[in-house]
PDB file of N, CA, C and O in Angstrom:
ATOM      1  N   MET A   1      32.457  -6.577  15.908  1.00 47.00           N
ATOM      2  CA  MET A   1      31.782  -7.664  15.229  1.00 47.00           C
ATOM      3  C   MET A   1      30.686  -7.079  14.353  1.00 47.00           C
ATOM      4  O   MET A   1      29.891  -6.270  14.808  1.00 47.00           O
ATOM      5  N   SER A   2      30.626  -7.458  13.102  1.00 56.00           N
ATOM      6  CA  SER A   2      29.638  -6.888  12.189  1.00 56.00           C
ATOM      7  C   SER A   2      28.321  -7.653  12.273  1.00 56.00           C
ATOM      8  O   SER A   2      28.280  -8.837  12.580  1.00 56.00           O
ATOM      9  N   THR A   3      27.254  -6.932  11.985  1.00 56.00           N
ATOM     10  CA  THR A   3      25.924  -7.524  11.978  1.00 56.00           C
ATOM     11  C   THR A   3      25.666  -8.113  10.602  1.00 56.00           C
ATOM     12  O   THR A   3      25.950  -7.472   9.591  1.00 56.00           O
ATOM     13  N   PRO A   4      25.127  -9.323  10.543  1.00 59.00           N
ATOM     14  CA  PRO A   4      24.866  -9.912   9.238  1.00 59.00           C
ATOM     15  C   PRO A   4      23.791  -9.125   8.487  1.00 59.00           C
ATOM     16  O   PRO A   4      22.899  -8.536   9.096  1.00 59.00           O
ATOM     17  N   ALA A   5      23.914  -9.104   7.170  1.00 61.00           N
ATOM     18  CA  ALA A   5      22.918  -8.417   6.338  1.00 61.00           C
ATOM     19  C   ALA A   5      21.580  -9.144   6.453  1.00 61.00           C
ATOM     20  O   ALA A   5      21.549 -10.369   6.609  1.00 61.00           O
ATOM     21  N   PRO A   6      20.497  -8.399   6.394  1.00 61.00           N
ATOM     22  CA  PRO A   6      19.189  -9.060   6.462  1.00 61.00           C
ATOM     23  C   PRO A   6      18.998 -10.000   5.277  1.00 61.00           C
ATOM     24  O   PRO A   6      19.432  -9.709   4.169  1.00 61.00           O
ATOM     25  N   SER A   7      18.376 -11.123   5.547  1.00 66.00           N
ATOM     26  CA  SER A   7      18.157 -12.087   4.470  1.00 66.00           C
ATOM     27  C   SER A   7      16.998 -11.621   3.595  1.00 66.00           C
ATOM     28  O   SER A   7      16.145 -10.858   4.026  1.00 66.00           O
ATOM     29  N   LYS A   8      16.999 -12.088   2.372  1.00 77.00           N
ATOM     30  CA  LYS A   8      15.927 -11.746   1.448  1.00 77.00           C
ATOM     31  C   LYS A   8      15.102 -12.991   1.174  1.00 77.00           C
ATOM     32  O   LYS A   8      14.936 -13.411   0.026  1.00 77.00           O
ATOM     33  N   ASN A   9      14.608 -13.583   2.243  1.00 81.00           N
ATOM     34  CA  ASN A   9      13.789 -14.772   2.099  1.00 81.00           C
ATOM     35  C   ASN A   9      12.427 -14.382   1.548  1.00 81.00           C
ATOM     36  O   ASN A   9      11.809 -13.433   2.022  1.00 81.00           O
ATOM     37  N   PRO A  10      11.936 -15.119   0.571  1.00 82.00           N
ATOM     38  CA  PRO A  10      10.609 -14.810   0.038  1.00 82.00           C
ATOM     39  C   PRO A  10       9.535 -15.085   1.075  1.00 82.00           C
ATOM     40  O   PRO A  10       9.683 -15.950   1.936  1.00 82.00           O
ATOM     41  N   SER A  11       8.471 -14.317   1.007  1.00 86.00           N
ATOM     42  CA  SER A  11       7.327 -14.503   1.889  1.00 86.00           C
ATOM     43  C   SER A  11       6.136 -14.922   1.053  1.00 86.00           C
ATOM     44  O   SER A  11       5.880 -14.343   0.001  1.00 86.00           O
ATOM     45  N   ALA A  12       5.432 -15.896   1.518  1.00 90.00           N
ATOM     46  CA  ALA A  12       4.235 -16.353   0.819  1.00 90.00           C
ATOM     47  C   ALA A  12       3.006 -15.816   1.545  1.00 90.00           C
ATOM     48  O   ALA A  12       2.948 -15.819   2.769  1.00 90.00           O
ATOM     49  N   ILE A  13       2.060 -15.317   0.763  1.00 91.00           N
ATOM     50  CA  ILE A  13       0.796 -14.883   1.338  1.00 91.00           C
ATOM     51  C   ILE A  13      -0.339 -15.462   0.510  1.00 91.00           C
ATOM     52  O   ILE A  13      -0.169 -15.756  -0.672  1.00 91.00           O
ATOM     53  N   ARG A  14      -1.484 -15.599   1.138  1.00 95.00           N
ATOM     54  CA  ARG A  14      -2.663 -16.081   0.439  1.00 95.00           C
ATOM     55  C   ARG A  14      -3.585 -14.896   0.193  1.00 95.00           C
ATOM     56  O   ARG A  14      -3.852 -14.115   1.099  1.00 95.00           O
ATOM     57  N   LEU A  15      -4.052 -14.791  -1.021  1.00 96.00           N
ATOM     58  CA  LEU A  15      -4.970 -13.724  -1.374  1.00 96.00           C
ATOM     59  C   LEU A  15      -6.185 -14.324  -2.065  1.00 96.00           C
ATOM     60  O   LEU A  15      -6.050 -15.273  -2.848  1.00 96.00           O
ATOM     61  N   PRO A  16      -7.360 -13.766  -1.803  1.00 97.00           N
ATOM     62  CA  PRO A  16      -8.546 -14.290  -2.485  1.00 97.00           C
ATOM     63  C   PRO A  16      -8.461 -14.038  -3.991  1.00 97.00           C
ATOM     64  O   PRO A  16      -7.815 -13.074  -4.431  1.00 97.00           O
ATOM     65  N   PRO A  17      -9.105 -14.877  -4.781  1.00 97.00           N
ATOM     66  CA  PRO A  17      -9.040 -14.738  -6.235  1.00 97.00           C
ATOM     67  C   PRO A  17      -9.435 -13.356  -6.748  1.00 97.00           C
ATOM     68  O   PRO A  17      -8.831 -12.844  -7.684  1.00 97.00           O
ATOM     69  N   GLU A  18     -10.431 -12.743  -6.115  1.00 98.00           N
ATOM     70  CA  GLU A  18     -10.883 -11.418  -6.562  1.00 98.00           C
ATOM     71  C   GLU A  18      -9.772 -10.379  -6.390  1.00 98.00           C
ATOM     72  O   GLU A  18      -9.596  -9.509  -7.238  1.00 98.00           O
ATOM     73  N   LEU A  19      -9.032 -10.479  -5.292  1.00 97.00           N
ATOM     74  CA  LEU A  19      -7.938  -9.547  -5.058  1.00 97.00           C
ATOM     75  C   LEU A  19      -6.793  -9.798  -6.040  1.00 97.00           C
ATOM     76  O   LEU A  19      -6.187  -8.858  -6.555  1.00 97.00           O
ATOM     77  N   LEU A  20      -6.521 -11.053  -6.328  1.00 97.00           N
ATOM     78  CA  LEU A  20      -5.490 -11.376  -7.315  1.00 97.00           C
ATOM     79  C   LEU A  20      -5.863 -10.832  -8.698  1.00 97.00           C
ATOM     80  O   LEU A  20      -4.996 -10.340  -9.433  1.00 97.00           O
ATOM     81  N   GLN A  21      -7.137 -10.887  -9.031  1.00 98.00           N
ATOM     82  CA  GLN A  21      -7.583 -10.325 -10.308  1.00 98.00           C
ATOM     83  C   GLN A  21      -7.332  -8.820 -10.342  1.00 98.00           C
ATOM     84  O   GLN A  21      -6.895  -8.280 -11.360  1.00 98.00           O
ATOM     85  N   ARG A  22      -7.592  -8.158  -9.230  1.00 98.00           N
ATOM     86  CA  ARG A  22      -7.356  -6.710  -9.168  1.00 98.00           C
ATOM     87  C   ARG A  22      -5.870  -6.388  -9.276  1.00 98.00           C
ATOM     88  O   ARG A  22      -5.481  -5.430  -9.936  1.00 98.00           O
ATOM     89  N   VAL A  23      -5.032  -7.196  -8.629  1.00 98.00           N
ATOM     90  CA  VAL A  23      -3.582  -7.007  -8.713  1.00 98.00           C
ATOM     91  C   VAL A  23      -3.109  -7.223 -10.147  1.00 98.00           C
ATOM     92  O   VAL A  23      -2.326  -6.430 -10.680  1.00 98.00           O
ATOM     93  N   ASP A  24      -3.605  -8.273 -10.782  1.00 98.00           N
ATOM     94  CA  ASP A  24      -3.220  -8.554 -12.167  1.00 98.00           C
ATOM     95  C   ASP A  24      -3.663  -7.419 -13.096  1.00 98.00           C
ATOM     96  O   ASP A  24      -2.922  -7.019 -13.995  1.00 98.00           O
ATOM     97  N   HIS A  25      -4.845  -6.895 -12.869  1.00 98.00           N
ATOM     98  CA  HIS A  25      -5.334  -5.771 -13.672  1.00 98.00           C
ATOM     99  C   HIS A  25      -4.418  -4.560 -13.486  1.00 98.00           C
ATOM    100  O   HIS A  25      -4.061  -3.885 -14.464  1.00 98.00           O
ATOM    101  N   TYR A  26      -4.031  -4.306 -12.253  1.00 97.00           N
ATOM    102  CA  TYR A  26      -3.111  -3.197 -11.969  1.00 97.00           C
ATOM    103  C   TYR A  26      -1.776  -3.418 -12.682  1.00 97.00           C
ATOM    104  O   TYR A  26      -1.215  -2.485 -13.276  1.00 97.00           O
ATOM    105  N   ALA A  27      -1.272  -4.648 -12.665  1.00 97.00           N
ATOM    106  CA  ALA A  27      -0.008  -4.965 -13.332  1.00 97.00           C
ATOM    107  C   ALA A  27      -0.119  -4.697 -14.831  1.00 97.00           C
ATOM    108  O   ALA A  27       0.794  -4.120 -15.436  1.00 97.00           O
ATOM    109  N   HIS A  28      -1.242  -5.076 -15.431  1.00 97.00           N
ATOM    110  CA  HIS A  28      -1.434  -4.842 -16.868  1.00 97.00           C
ATOM    111  C   HIS A  28      -1.512  -3.348 -17.181  1.00 97.00           C
ATOM    112  O   HIS A  28      -0.995  -2.892 -18.204  1.00 97.00           O
ATOM    113  N   GLN A  29      -2.145  -2.588 -16.291  1.00 97.00           N
ATOM    114  CA  GLN A  29      -2.208  -1.134 -16.477  1.00 97.00           C
ATOM    115  C   GLN A  29      -0.808  -0.524 -16.428  1.00 97.00           C
ATOM    116  O   GLN A  29      -0.480   0.347 -17.238  1.00 97.00           O
ATOM    117  N   LEU A  30       0.002  -0.979 -15.462  1.00 95.00           N
ATOM    118  CA  LEU A  30       1.373  -0.475 -15.371  1.00 95.00           C
ATOM    119  C   LEU A  30       2.171  -0.826 -16.625  1.00 95.00           C
ATOM    120  O   LEU A  30       2.934   0.007 -17.134  1.00 95.00           O
ATOM    121  N   GLU A  31       1.992  -2.041 -17.111  1.00 96.00           N
ATOM    122  CA  GLU A  31       2.688  -2.448 -18.333  1.00 96.00           C
ATOM    123  C   GLU A  31       2.327  -1.529 -19.492  1.00 96.00           C
ATOM    124  O   GLU A  31       3.189  -1.118 -20.270  1.00 96.00           O
ATOM    125  N   ALA A  32       1.044  -1.208 -19.617  1.00 96.00           N
ATOM    126  CA  ALA A  32       0.595  -0.347 -20.709  1.00 96.00           C
ATOM    127  C   ALA A  32       1.161   1.064 -20.571  1.00 96.00           C
ATOM    128  O   ALA A  32       1.529   1.693 -21.559  1.00 96.00           O
ATOM    129  N   GLU A  33       1.225   1.566 -19.340  1.00 95.00           N
ATOM    130  CA  GLU A  33       1.734   2.921 -19.105  1.00 95.00           C
ATOM    131  C   GLU A  33       3.244   3.011 -19.272  1.00 95.00           C
ATOM    132  O   GLU A  33       3.751   3.968 -19.841  1.00 95.00           O
ATOM    133  N   LEU A  34       3.954   2.013 -18.736  1.00 94.00           N
ATOM    134  CA  LEU A  34       5.414   2.083 -18.681  1.00 94.00           C
ATOM    135  C   LEU A  34       6.106   1.371 -19.837  1.00 94.00           C
ATOM    136  O   LEU A  34       7.311   1.531 -20.028  1.00 94.00           O
ATOM    137  N   HIS A  35       5.360   0.557 -20.574  1.00 96.00           N
ATOM    138  CA  HIS A  35       5.914  -0.214 -21.689  1.00 96.00           C
ATOM    139  C   HIS A  35       7.064  -1.130 -21.246  1.00 96.00           C
ATOM    140  O   HIS A  35       8.067  -1.259 -21.925  1.00 96.00           O
ATOM    141  N   VAL A  36       6.884  -1.729 -20.067  1.00 96.00           N
ATOM    142  CA  VAL A  36       7.814  -2.728 -19.553  1.00 96.00           C
ATOM    143  C   VAL A  36       6.998  -3.862 -18.955  1.00 96.00           C
ATOM    144  O   VAL A  36       5.836  -3.695 -18.604  1.00 96.00           O
ATOM    145  N   SER A  37       7.625  -5.013 -18.808  1.00 96.00           N
ATOM    146  CA  SER A  37       6.960  -6.155 -18.205  1.00 96.00           C
ATOM    147  C   SER A  37       6.824  -5.942 -16.699  1.00 96.00           C
ATOM    148  O   SER A  37       7.788  -5.550 -16.032  1.00 96.00           O
ATOM    149  N   VAL A  38       5.628  -6.175 -16.175  1.00 96.00           N
ATOM    150  CA  VAL A  38       5.363  -6.021 -14.739  1.00 96.00           C
ATOM    151  C   VAL A  38       4.780  -7.329 -14.228  1.00 96.00           C
ATOM    152  O   VAL A  38       3.700  -7.748 -14.653  1.00 96.00           O
ATOM    153  N   SER A  39       5.491  -7.982 -13.327  1.00 96.00           N
ATOM    154  CA  SER A  39       5.008  -9.243 -12.767  1.00 96.00           C
ATOM    155  C   SER A  39       3.994  -8.974 -11.658  1.00 96.00           C
ATOM    156  O   SER A  39       3.862  -7.854 -11.163  1.00 96.00           O
ATOM    157  N   ARG A  40       3.310 -10.017 -11.269  1.00 96.00           N
ATOM    158  CA  ARG A  40       2.375  -9.903 -10.150  1.00 96.00           C
ATOM    159  C   ARG A  40       3.119  -9.467  -8.885  1.00 96.00           C
ATOM    160  O   ARG A  40       2.643  -8.617  -8.140  1.00 96.00           O
ATOM    161  N   SER A  41       4.316 -10.038  -8.669  1.00 94.00           N
ATOM    162  CA  SER A  41       5.109  -9.662  -7.487  1.00 94.00           C
ATOM    163  C   SER A  41       5.503  -8.190  -7.535  1.00 94.00           C
ATOM    164  O   SER A  41       5.466  -7.497  -6.511  1.00 94.00           O
ATOM    165  N   ASP A  42       5.886  -7.699  -8.726  1.00 95.00           N
ATOM    166  CA  ASP A  42       6.211  -6.277  -8.873  1.00 95.00           C
ATOM    167  C   ASP A  42       5.014  -5.414  -8.496  1.00 95.00           C
ATOM    168  O   ASP A  42       5.142  -4.422  -7.781  1.00 95.00           O
ATOM    169  N   ALA A  43       3.846  -5.805  -8.996  1.00 97.00           N
ATOM    170  CA  ALA A  43       2.629  -5.038  -8.726  1.00 97.00           C
ATOM    171  C   ALA A  43       2.296  -5.051  -7.238  1.00 97.00           C
ATOM    172  O   ALA A  43       1.947  -4.013  -6.666  1.00 97.00           O
ATOM    173  N   ILE A  44       2.416  -6.206  -6.603  1.00 96.00           N
ATOM    174  CA  ILE A  44       2.115  -6.301  -5.171  1.00 96.00           C
ATOM    175  C   ILE A  44       3.066  -5.426  -4.363  1.00 96.00           C
ATOM    176  O   ILE A  44       2.639  -4.691  -3.469  1.00 96.00           O
ATOM    177  N   ARG A  45       4.372  -5.476  -4.691  1.00 95.00           N
ATOM    178  CA  ARG A  45       5.336  -4.623  -3.979  1.00 95.00           C
ATOM    179  C   ARG A  45       4.984  -3.147  -4.143  1.00 95.00           C
ATOM    180  O   ARG A  45       5.004  -2.378  -3.189  1.00 95.00           O
ATOM    181  N   ARG A  46       4.648  -2.741  -5.375  1.00 96.00           N
ATOM    182  CA  ARG A  46       4.294  -1.343  -5.644  1.00 96.00           C
ATOM    183  C   ARG A  46       3.042  -0.937  -4.857  1.00 96.00           C
ATOM    184  O   ARG A  46       2.989   0.130  -4.274  1.00 96.00           O
ATOM    185  N   LEU A  47       2.045  -1.801  -4.842  1.00 97.00           N
ATOM    186  CA  LEU A  47       0.814  -1.490  -4.116  1.00 97.00           C
ATOM    187  C   LEU A  47       1.054  -1.395  -2.612  1.00 97.00           C
ATOM    188  O   LEU A  47       0.466  -0.540  -1.937  1.00 97.00           O
ATOM    189  N   ILE A  48       1.913  -2.239  -2.083  1.00 96.00           N
ATOM    190  CA  ILE A  48       2.239  -2.169  -0.657  1.00 96.00           C
ATOM    191  C   ILE A  48       2.928  -0.845  -0.342  1.00 96.00           C
ATOM    192  O   ILE A  48       2.583  -0.166   0.639  1.00 96.00           O
ATOM    193  N   VAL A  49       3.884  -0.453  -1.173  1.00 96.00           N
ATOM    194  CA  VAL A  49       4.581   0.821  -0.945  1.00 96.00           C
ATOM    195  C   VAL A  49       3.596   1.986  -0.997  1.00 96.00           C
ATOM    196  O   VAL A  49       3.601   2.861  -0.120  1.00 96.00           O
ATOM    197  N   LEU A  50       2.735   2.006  -2.014  1.00 95.00           N
ATOM    198  CA  LEU A  50       1.752   3.091  -2.131  1.00 95.00           C
ATOM    199  C   LEU A  50       0.809   3.114  -0.931  1.00 95.00           C
ATOM    200  O   LEU A  50       0.493   4.180  -0.397  1.00 95.00           O
ATOM    201  N   GLY A  51       0.361   1.944  -0.506  1.00 94.00           N
ATOM    202  CA  GLY A  51      -0.534   1.868   0.651  1.00 94.00           C
ATOM    203  C   GLY A  51       0.135   2.344   1.929  1.00 94.00           C
ATOM    204  O   GLY A  51      -0.469   3.067   2.726  1.00 94.00           O
ATOM    205  N   LEU A  52       1.380   1.951   2.132  1.00 94.00           N
ATOM    206  CA  LEU A  52       2.104   2.396   3.328  1.00 94.00           C
ATOM    207  C   LEU A  52       2.343   3.897   3.305  1.00 94.00           C
ATOM    208  O   LEU A  52       2.214   4.570   4.338  1.00 94.00           O
ATOM    209  N   GLU A  53       2.671   4.444   2.135  1.00 93.00           N
ATOM    210  CA  GLU A  53       2.880   5.887   2.034  1.00 93.00           C
ATOM    211  C   GLU A  53       1.595   6.635   2.358  1.00 93.00           C
ATOM    212  O   GLU A  53       1.618   7.632   3.083  1.00 93.00           O
ATOM    213  N   ASP A  54       0.452   6.149   1.846  1.00 91.00           N
ATOM    214  CA  ASP A  54      -0.827   6.786   2.154  1.00 91.00           C
ATOM    215  C   ASP A  54      -1.143   6.693   3.642  1.00 91.00           C
ATOM    216  O   ASP A  54      -1.589   7.670   4.250  1.00 91.00           O
ATOM    217  N   ALA A  55      -0.923   5.531   4.235  1.00 90.00           N
ATOM    218  CA  ALA A  55      -1.191   5.349   5.657  1.00 90.00           C
ATOM    219  C   ALA A  55      -0.318   6.280   6.501  1.00 90.00           C
ATOM    220  O   ALA A  55      -0.787   6.865   7.482  1.00 90.00           O
ATOM    221  N   GLU A  56       0.953   6.419   6.121  1.00 91.00           N
ATOM    222  CA  GLU A  56       1.848   7.315   6.856  1.00 91.00           C
ATOM    223  C   GLU A  56       1.430   8.765   6.699  1.00 91.00           C
ATOM    224  O   GLU A  56       1.474   9.546   7.656  1.00 91.00           O
ATOM    225  N   ASP A  57       0.990   9.153   5.492  1.00 87.00           N
ATOM    226  CA  ASP A  57       0.514  10.520   5.271  1.00 87.00           C
ATOM    227  C   ASP A  57      -0.710  10.808   6.122  1.00 87.00           C
ATOM    228  O   ASP A  57      -0.829  11.887   6.719  1.00 87.00           O
ATOM    229  N   ILE A  58      -1.630   9.856   6.194  1.00 84.00           N
ATOM    230  CA  ILE A  58      -2.840  10.038   7.006  1.00 84.00           C
ATOM    231  C   ILE A  58      -2.468  10.153   8.479  1.00 84.00           C
ATOM    232  O   ILE A  58      -2.973  11.024   9.188  1.00 84.00           O
ATOM    233  N   ARG A  59      -1.563   9.288   8.941  1.00 85.00           N
ATOM    234  CA  ARG A  59      -1.132   9.344  10.339  1.00 85.00           C
ATOM    235  C   ARG A  59      -0.491  10.689  10.655  1.00 85.00           C
ATOM    236  O   ARG A  59      -0.787  11.306  11.675  1.00 85.00           O
ATOM    237  N   ASP A  60       0.361  11.171   9.763  1.00 84.00           N
ATOM    238  CA  ASP A  60       1.016  12.462   9.979  1.00 84.00           C
ATOM    239  C   ASP A  60       0.003  13.602  10.002  1.00 84.00           C
ATOM    240  O   ASP A  60       0.096  14.518  10.822  1.00 84.00           O
ATOM    241  N   ALA A  61      -0.989  13.551   9.110  1.00 80.00           N
ATOM    242  CA  ALA A  61      -2.017  14.596   9.072  1.00 80.00           C
ATOM    243  C   ALA A  61      -2.855  14.564  10.343  1.00 80.00           C
ATOM    244  O   ALA A  61      -3.166  15.617  10.918  1.00 80.00           O
ATOM    245  N   GLU A  62      -3.215  13.369  10.807  1.00 77.00           N
ATOM    246  CA  GLU A  62      -3.986  13.255  12.045  1.00 77.00           C
ATOM    247  C   GLU A  62      -3.189  13.791  13.234  1.00 77.00           C
ATOM    248  O   GLU A  62      -3.729  14.483  14.089  1.00 77.00           O
ATOM    249  N   GLN A  63      -1.912  13.471  13.271  1.00 80.00           N
ATOM    250  CA  GLN A  63      -1.061  13.935  14.359  1.00 80.00           C
ATOM    251  C   GLN A  63      -0.963  15.462  14.334  1.00 80.00           C
ATOM    252  O   GLN A  63      -1.055  16.109  15.371  1.00 80.00           O
ATOM    253  N   ALA A  64      -0.801  16.051  13.163  1.00 77.00           N
ATOM    254  CA  ALA A  64      -0.716  17.508  13.046  1.00 77.00           C
ATOM    255  C   ALA A  64      -2.025  18.162  13.485  1.00 77.00           C
ATOM    256  O   ALA A  64      -2.007  19.175  14.193  1.00 77.00           O
ATOM    257  N   LEU A  65      -3.160  17.583  13.097  1.00 72.00           N
ATOM    258  CA  LEU A  65      -4.455  18.126  13.514  1.00 72.00           C
ATOM    259  C   LEU A  65      -4.598  18.064  15.026  1.00 72.00           C
ATOM    260  O   LEU A  65      -5.058  19.007  15.664  1.00 72.00           O
ATOM    261  N   HIS A  66      -4.207  16.925  15.577  1.00 71.00           N
ATOM    262  CA  HIS A  66      -4.325  16.737  17.026  1.00 71.00           C
ATOM    263  C   HIS A  66      -3.429  17.725  17.772  1.00 71.00           C
ATOM    264  O   HIS A  66      -3.838  18.318  18.765  1.00 71.00           O
ATOM    265  N   GLU A  67      -2.210  17.919  17.288  1.00 74.00           N
ATOM    266  CA  GLU A  67      -1.283  18.847  17.935  1.00 74.00           C
ATOM    267  C   GLU A  67      -1.766  20.284  17.842  1.00 74.00           C
ATOM    268  O   GLU A  67      -1.504  21.093  18.717  1.00 74.00           O
ATOM    269  N   ASP A  68      -2.506  20.597  16.763  1.00 67.00           N
ATOM    270  CA  ASP A  68      -3.042  21.953  16.591  1.00 67.00           C
ATOM    271  C   ASP A  68      -4.366  22.137  17.324  1.00 67.00           C
ATOM    272  O   ASP A  68      -4.998  23.180  17.191  1.00 67.00           O
ATOM    273  N   GLY A  69      -4.802  21.112  18.054  1.00 69.00           N
ATOM    274  CA  GLY A  69      -6.048  21.215  18.806  1.00 69.00           C
ATOM    275  C   GLY A  69      -7.270  20.838  18.002  1.00 69.00           C
ATOM    276  O   GLY A  69      -8.393  20.981  18.461  1.00 69.00           O
ATOM    277  N   GLY A  70      -7.082  20.362  16.788  1.00 64.00           N
ATOM    278  CA  GLY A  70      -8.198  19.957  15.947  1.00 64.00           C
ATOM    279  C   GLY A  70      -8.625  18.538  16.268  1.00 64.00           C
ATOM    280  O   GLY A  70      -8.039  17.860  17.096  1.00 64.00           O
ATOM    281  N   VAL A  71      -9.665  18.099  15.600  1.00 64.00           N
ATOM    282  CA  VAL A  71     -10.144  16.737  15.799  1.00 64.00           C
ATOM    283  C   VAL A  71      -9.352  15.792  14.909  1.00 64.00           C
ATOM    284  O   VAL A  71      -8.825  16.189  13.877  1.00 64.00           O
ATOM    285  N   THR A  72      -9.299  14.544  15.319  1.00 63.00           N
ATOM    286  CA  THR A  72      -8.620  13.553  14.495  1.00 63.00           C
ATOM    287  C   THR A  72      -9.567  13.083  13.394  1.00 63.00           C
ATOM    288  O   THR A  72     -10.790  13.239  13.485  1.00 63.00           O
ATOM    289  N   LEU A  73      -8.993  12.533  12.363  1.00 67.00           N
ATOM    290  CA  LEU A  73      -9.779  11.995  11.267  1.00 67.00           C
ATOM    291  C   LEU A  73     -10.699  10.894  11.773  1.00 67.00           C
ATOM    292  O   LEU A  73     -11.860  10.816  11.384  1.00 67.00           O
ATOM    293  N   ALA A  74     -10.210  10.078  12.674  1.00 71.00           N
ATOM    294  CA  ALA A  74     -11.023   8.987  13.231  1.00 71.00           C
ATOM    295  C   ALA A  74     -12.225   9.549  13.985  1.00 71.00           C
ATOM    296  O   ALA A  74     -13.342   9.043  13.865  1.00 71.00           O
ATOM    297  N   ALA A  75     -12.020  10.615  14.759  1.00 71.00           N
ATOM    298  CA  ALA A  75     -13.125  11.225  15.497  1.00 71.00           C
ATOM    299  C   ALA A  75     -14.140  11.844  14.544  1.00 71.00           C
ATOM    300  O   ALA A  75     -15.353  11.722  14.744  1.00 71.00           O
ATOM    301  N   ALA A  76     -13.669  12.489  13.493  1.00 70.00           N
ATOM    302  CA  ALA A  76     -14.568  13.085  12.512  1.00 70.00           C
ATOM    303  C   ALA A  76     -15.376  12.006  11.796  1.00 70.00           C
ATOM    304  O   ALA A  76     -16.582  12.157  11.590  1.00 70.00           O
ATOM    305  N   LYS A  77     -14.747  10.904  11.442  1.00 75.00           N
ATOM    306  CA  LYS A  77     -15.440   9.808  10.790  1.00 75.00           C
ATOM    307  C   LYS A  77     -16.509   9.229  11.714  1.00 75.00           C
ATOM    308  O   LYS A  77     -17.633   8.937  11.272  1.00 75.00           O
ATOM    309  N   ALA A  78     -16.156   9.045  12.977  1.00 76.00           N
ATOM    310  CA  ALA A  78     -17.113   8.487  13.943  1.00 76.00           C
ATOM    311  C   ALA A  78     -18.305   9.436  14.126  1.00 76.00           C
ATOM    312  O   ALA A  78     -19.457   8.998  14.179  1.00 76.00           O
ATOM    313  N   GLU A  79     -18.032  10.726  14.190  1.00 71.00           N
ATOM    314  CA  GLU A  79     -19.094  11.709  14.403  1.00 71.00           C
ATOM    315  C   GLU A  79     -20.086  11.722  13.234  1.00 71.00           C
ATOM    316  O   GLU A  79     -21.286  11.875  13.426  1.00 71.00           O
ATOM    317  N   TYR A  80     -19.581  11.545  12.023  1.00 70.00           N
ATOM    318  CA  TYR A  80     -20.438  11.601  10.843  1.00 70.00           C
ATOM    319  C   TYR A  80     -20.804  10.228  10.302  1.00 70.00           C
ATOM    320  O   TYR A  80     -21.387  10.110   9.229  1.00 70.00           O
ATOM    321  N   GLY A  81     -20.452   9.193  11.041  1.00 70.00           N
ATOM    322  CA  GLY A  81     -20.828   7.835  10.662  1.00 70.00           C
ATOM    323  C   GLY A  81     -20.149   7.336   9.396  1.00 70.00           C
ATOM    324  O   GLY A  81     -20.741   6.575   8.640  1.00 70.00           O
ATOM    325  N   LEU A  82     -18.930   7.760   9.173  1.00 66.00           N
ATOM    326  CA  LEU A  82     -18.202   7.334   7.964  1.00 66.00           C
ATOM    327  C   LEU A  82     -17.355   6.116   8.246  1.00 66.00           C
ATOM    328  O   LEU A  82     -16.935   5.822   9.276  1.00 66.00           O
TER     329      LEU A  82
END
């Protein structure tokens, strides 16, 4: 028996106006750089991907430091009040 394909149902989120302005600004910057139309949804998807990639890189770096006996980024931040 085959598993049904995941649905592509749209998700609605609420964002404060200031954040929407920043997203729109980012979309306009991408349009200027790429010379293509970039919607707000396109910009939000791109920002989510970039944010997740950064978060995963940080997690991997912290894990490598911890495995090597070093301090974690969180511990270093706490120690220096960052």
